[in-house]
């Protein structure tokens, strides 16, 4: 359970706060009483969750638009804030987009992360840093069982490989520059968090199954599905976000067992095929789906993927609360309310309140 006492008036920097997960965690932190700062590219496509939320939250946090690849700009902002906690979400997060622009993907995900760590190295007060990567950091062997934190990292597509490389870079940076030697800092406590296939209201990204389905359903069209047999661990966005924040709290305890990677995955019962997901959506929100024809299959994606999260339960007392049906119902409910005219802020707050009461 999150501690409101811990977060009250804490200076928290979120990178990538204008993204889907960034927008949700921004609301979480504002509700917990944190003093929140955002650093992110300005969103330029609509619909966009952050743009929808902004009128209701613009006076409640400090918003800054910038590119994490611009080191001097980032360093200046970090120095001015001197944050107590950093949640690093800024990334190029799409597999298919990574094939189209691999250099941007590698530069943003790896160099951008190292830019952040270098800018934090000059801080003179304790700072908990949670680096968000993905469940796709593992060398995918199409196993039936879930991946654990000590399994081999890898990735064949540019996105997955860039995130696996980010994990290696973070681990190397932590071992090299965190400590008591003259070239090290004693103030940074760094962990990484791995989760994926996160769904929830307000996601409008291209080439993601839920946003694509909502767009088709809204226009009364058949849902086109690329890979109906692919299996994923579907998880509502609020679940891993709570894990990230609990991890940040634990990092402040100065206990080395938290300075490592943590998986945040749903219960294995949430591991369902895309066909299962779309079939349930079509029942709950009347519609139909069909497998795409003439798919460009040169963009390879894994078909089986699942995480083991025993480490998060053992050390953080975190575990998934929502089953598959609850996860989909909460997600569809958000979009239905939003499309019926309820504002995005109220939709999100209702979902956060409902989840925190479980």
mmCIF file of N, CA and C in Angstrom, residues 80-125:
data_model
loop_
_atom_site.group_PDB
_atom_site.id
_atom_site.type_symbol
_atom_site.label_atom_id
_atom_site.label_comp_id
_atom_site.label_asym_id
_atom_site.label_seq_id
_atom_site.Cartn_x
_atom_site.Cartn_y
_atom_site.Cartn_z
ATOM 1 N N UNK A 80 17.914 22.617 -10.976
ATOM 2 C CA UNK A 80 16.994 23.592 -10.396
ATOM 3 C C UNK A 80 15.987 22.924 -9.453
ATOM 4 N N UNK A 81 15.536 21.739 -9.804
ATOM 5 C CA UNK A 81 14.536 21.049 -8.987
ATOM 6 C C UNK A 81 15.158 20.392 -7.763
ATOM 7 N N UNK A 82 16.291 19.714 -7.945
ATOM 8 C CA UNK A 82 16.908 18.874 -6.925
ATOM 9 C C UNK A 82 15.862 17.904 -6.358
ATOM 10 N N UNK A 83 15.392 16.975 -7.201
ATOM 11 C CA UNK A 83 14.263 16.116 -6.804
ATOM 12 C C UNK A 83 14.615 15.116 -5.716
ATOM 13 N N UNK A 84 13.576 14.736 -4.958
ATOM 14 C CA UNK A 84 13.697 13.666 -3.968
ATOM 15 C C UNK A 84 13.473 12.300 -4.612
ATOM 16 N N UNK A 85 12.645 12.283 -5.669
ATOM 17 C CA UNK A 85 12.297 11.049 -6.371
ATOM 18 C C UNK A 85 12.253 11.349 -7.862
ATOM 19 N N UNK A 86 12.725 10.400 -8.661
ATOM 20 C CA UNK A 86 12.603 10.501 -10.116
ATOM 21 C C UNK A 86 11.937 9.234 -10.640
ATOM 22 N N UNK A 87 10.888 9.420 -11.441
ATOM 23 C CA UNK A 87 10.249 8.317 -12.151
ATOM 24 C C UNK A 87 10.540 8.552 -13.628
ATOM 25 N N UNK A 88 11.373 7.685 -14.202
ATOM 26 C CA UNK A 88 11.835 7.891 -15.581
ATOM 27 C C UNK A 88 11.020 7.045 -16.554
ATOM 28 N N UNK A 89 10.131 7.722 -17.290
ATOM 29 C CA UNK A 89 9.269 7.058 -18.253
ATOM 30 C C UNK A 89 9.526 7.485 -19.689
ATOM 31 N N UNK A 90 10.264 8.579 -19.875
ATOM 32 C CA UNK A 90 10.476 9.103 -21.229
ATOM 33 C C UNK A 90 11.106 8.037 -22.114
ATOM 34 N N UNK A 91 10.476 7.759 -23.250
ATOM 35 C CA UNK A 91 10.953 6.676 -24.126
ATOM 36 C C UNK A 91 10.245 6.737 -25.470
ATOM 37 N N UNK A 92 10.808 6.030 -26.431
ATOM 38 C CA UNK A 92 10.074 5.692 -27.648
ATOM 39 C C UNK A 92 9.505 4.303 -27.364
ATOM 40 N N UNK A 93 8.184 4.172 -27.133
ATOM 41 C CA UNK A 93 7.638 2.956 -26.541
ATOM 42 C C UNK A 93 7.000 1.947 -27.476
ATOM 43 N N UNK A 94 7.075 2.141 -28.777
ATOM 44 C CA UNK A 94 6.329 1.292 -29.700
ATOM 45 C C UNK A 94 7.248 0.391 -30.520
ATOM 46 N N UNK A 95 6.941 -0.904 -30.542
ATOM 47 C CA UNK A 95 7.757 -1.874 -31.274
ATOM 48 C C UNK A 95 7.776 -1.556 -32.764
ATOM 49 N N UNK A 96 6.617 -1.394 -33.368
ATOM 50 C CA UNK A 96 6.562 -1.178 -34.807
ATOM 51 C C UNK A 96 7.209 0.150 -35.197
ATOM 52 N N UNK A 97 7.063 1.156 -34.362
ATOM 53 C CA UNK A 97 7.706 2.442 -34.636
ATOM 54 C C UNK A 97 9.221 2.311 -34.574
ATOM 55 N N UNK A 98 9.713 1.391 -33.742
ATOM 56 C CA UNK A 98 11.164 1.217 -33.612
ATOM 57 C C UNK A 98 11.786 0.675 -34.889
ATOM 58 N N UNK A 99 11.023 -0.079 -35.663
ATOM 59 C CA UNK A 99 11.511 -0.537 -36.958
ATOM 60 C C UNK A 99 11.603 0.624 -37.947
ATOM 61 N N UNK A 100 10.662 1.555 -37.829
ATOM 62 C CA UNK A 100 10.617 2.686 -38.758
ATOM 63 C C UNK A 100 11.689 3.716 -38.445
ATOM 64 N N UNK A 101 12.000 3.888 -37.149
ATOM 65 C CA UNK A 101 13.004 4.883 -36.758
ATOM 66 C C UNK A 101 13.880 4.300 -35.643
ATOM 67 N N UNK A 102 14.764 3.363 -35.989
ATOM 68 C CA UNK A 102 15.577 2.703 -34.959
ATOM 69 C C UNK A 102 16.559 3.639 -34.262
ATOM 70 N N UNK A 103 17.124 4.604 -34.986
ATOM 71 C CA UNK A 103 18.097 5.499 -34.357
ATOM 72 C C UNK A 103 17.439 6.359 -33.289
ATOM 73 N N UNK A 104 16.255 6.882 -33.578
ATOM 74 C CA UNK A 104 15.520 7.648 -32.569
ATOM 75 C C UNK A 104 15.222 6.771 -31.359
ATOM 76 N N UNK A 105 14.828 5.535 -31.606
ATOM 77 C CA UNK A 105 14.492 4.606 -30.529
ATOM 78 C C UNK A 105 15.699 4.343 -29.631
ATOM 79 N N UNK A 106 16.834 4.012 -30.228
ATOM 80 C CA UNK A 106 18.040 3.740 -29.444
ATOM 81 C C UNK A 106 18.526 4.992 -28.720
ATOM 82 N N UNK A 107 18.498 6.097 -29.401
ATOM 83 C CA UNK A 107 18.998 7.329 -28.801
ATOM 84 C C UNK A 107 18.137 7.755 -27.614
ATOM 85 N N UNK A 108 16.821 7.718 -27.796
ATOM 86 C CA UNK A 108 15.920 8.121 -26.721
ATOM 87 C C UNK A 108 15.996 7.166 -25.540
ATOM 88 N N UNK A 109 15.932 5.879 -25.823
ATOM 89 C CA UNK A 109 15.803 4.904 -24.745
ATOM 90 C C UNK A 109 17.101 4.643 -23.991
ATOM 91 N N UNK A 110 18.222 4.653 -24.683
ATOM 92 C CA UNK A 110 19.502 4.372 -24.010
ATOM 93 C C UNK A 110 20.222 5.672 -23.628
ATOM 94 N N UNK A 111 20.534 6.490 -24.621
ATOM 95 C CA UNK A 111 21.279 7.719 -24.338
ATOM 96 C C UNK A 111 20.459 8.678 -23.488
ATOM 97 N N UNK A 112 19.158 8.749 -23.746
ATOM 98 C CA UNK A 112 18.305 9.602 -22.922
ATOM 99 C C UNK A 112 18.345 9.209 -21.461
ATOM 100 N N UNK A 113 18.335 7.907 -21.184
ATOM 101 C CA UNK A 113 18.415 7.426 -19.799
ATOM 102 C C UNK A 113 19.765 7.780 -19.173
ATOM 103 N N UNK A 114 20.836 7.596 -19.915
ATOM 104 C CA UNK A 114 22.165 7.940 -19.393
ATOM 105 C C UNK A 114 22.297 9.445 -19.183
ATOM 106 N N UNK A 115 21.673 10.242 -20.048
ATOM 107 C CA UNK A 115 21.657 11.691 -19.830
ATOM 108 C C UNK A 115 21.013 12.028 -18.491
ATOM 109 N N UNK A 116 19.923 11.353 -18.186
ATOM 110 C CA UNK A 116 19.242 11.597 -16.914
ATOM 111 C C UNK A 116 20.136 11.229 -15.741
ATOM 112 N N UNK A 117 20.760 10.051 -15.783
ATOM 113 C CA UNK A 117 21.603 9.621 -14.672
ATOM 114 C C UNK A 117 22.800 10.554 -14.486
ATOM 115 N N UNK A 118 23.393 10.984 -15.592
ATOM 116 C CA UNK A 118 24.516 11.922 -15.496
ATOM 117 C C UNK A 118 24.080 13.247 -14.883
ATOM 118 N N UNK A 119 22.899 13.711 -15.238
ATOM 119 C CA UNK A 119 22.415 14.982 -14.692
ATOM 120 C C UNK A 119 22.096 14.865 -13.208
ATOM 121 N N UNK A 120 21.719 13.655 -12.759
ATOM 122 C CA UNK A 120 21.404 13.444 -11.349
ATOM 123 C C UNK A 120 22.655 13.277 -10.498
ATOM 124 N N UNK A 121 23.773 12.951 -11.129
ATOM 125 C CA UNK A 121 25.005 12.656 -10.390
ATOM 126 C C UNK A 121 25.497 13.842 -9.571
ATOM 127 N N UNK A 122 25.098 15.038 -9.955
ATOM 128 C CA UNK A 122 25.575 16.231 -9.275
ATOM 129 C C UNK A 122 24.729 16.628 -8.059
ATOM 130 N N UNK A 123 23.649 15.896 -7.802
ATOM 131 C CA UNK A 123 22.795 16.216 -6.659
ATOM 132 C C UNK A 123 23.550 16.014 -5.340
ATOM 133 N N UNK A 124 23.194 16.816 -4.358
ATOM 134 C CA UNK A 124 23.831 16.742 -3.043
ATOM 135 C C UNK A 124 22.842 16.362 -1.951
ATOM 136 N N UNK A 125 21.758 15.717 -2.351
ATOM 137 C CA UNK A 125 20.787 15.202 -1.383
ATOM 138 C C UNK A 125 20.229 13.898 -1.922
#
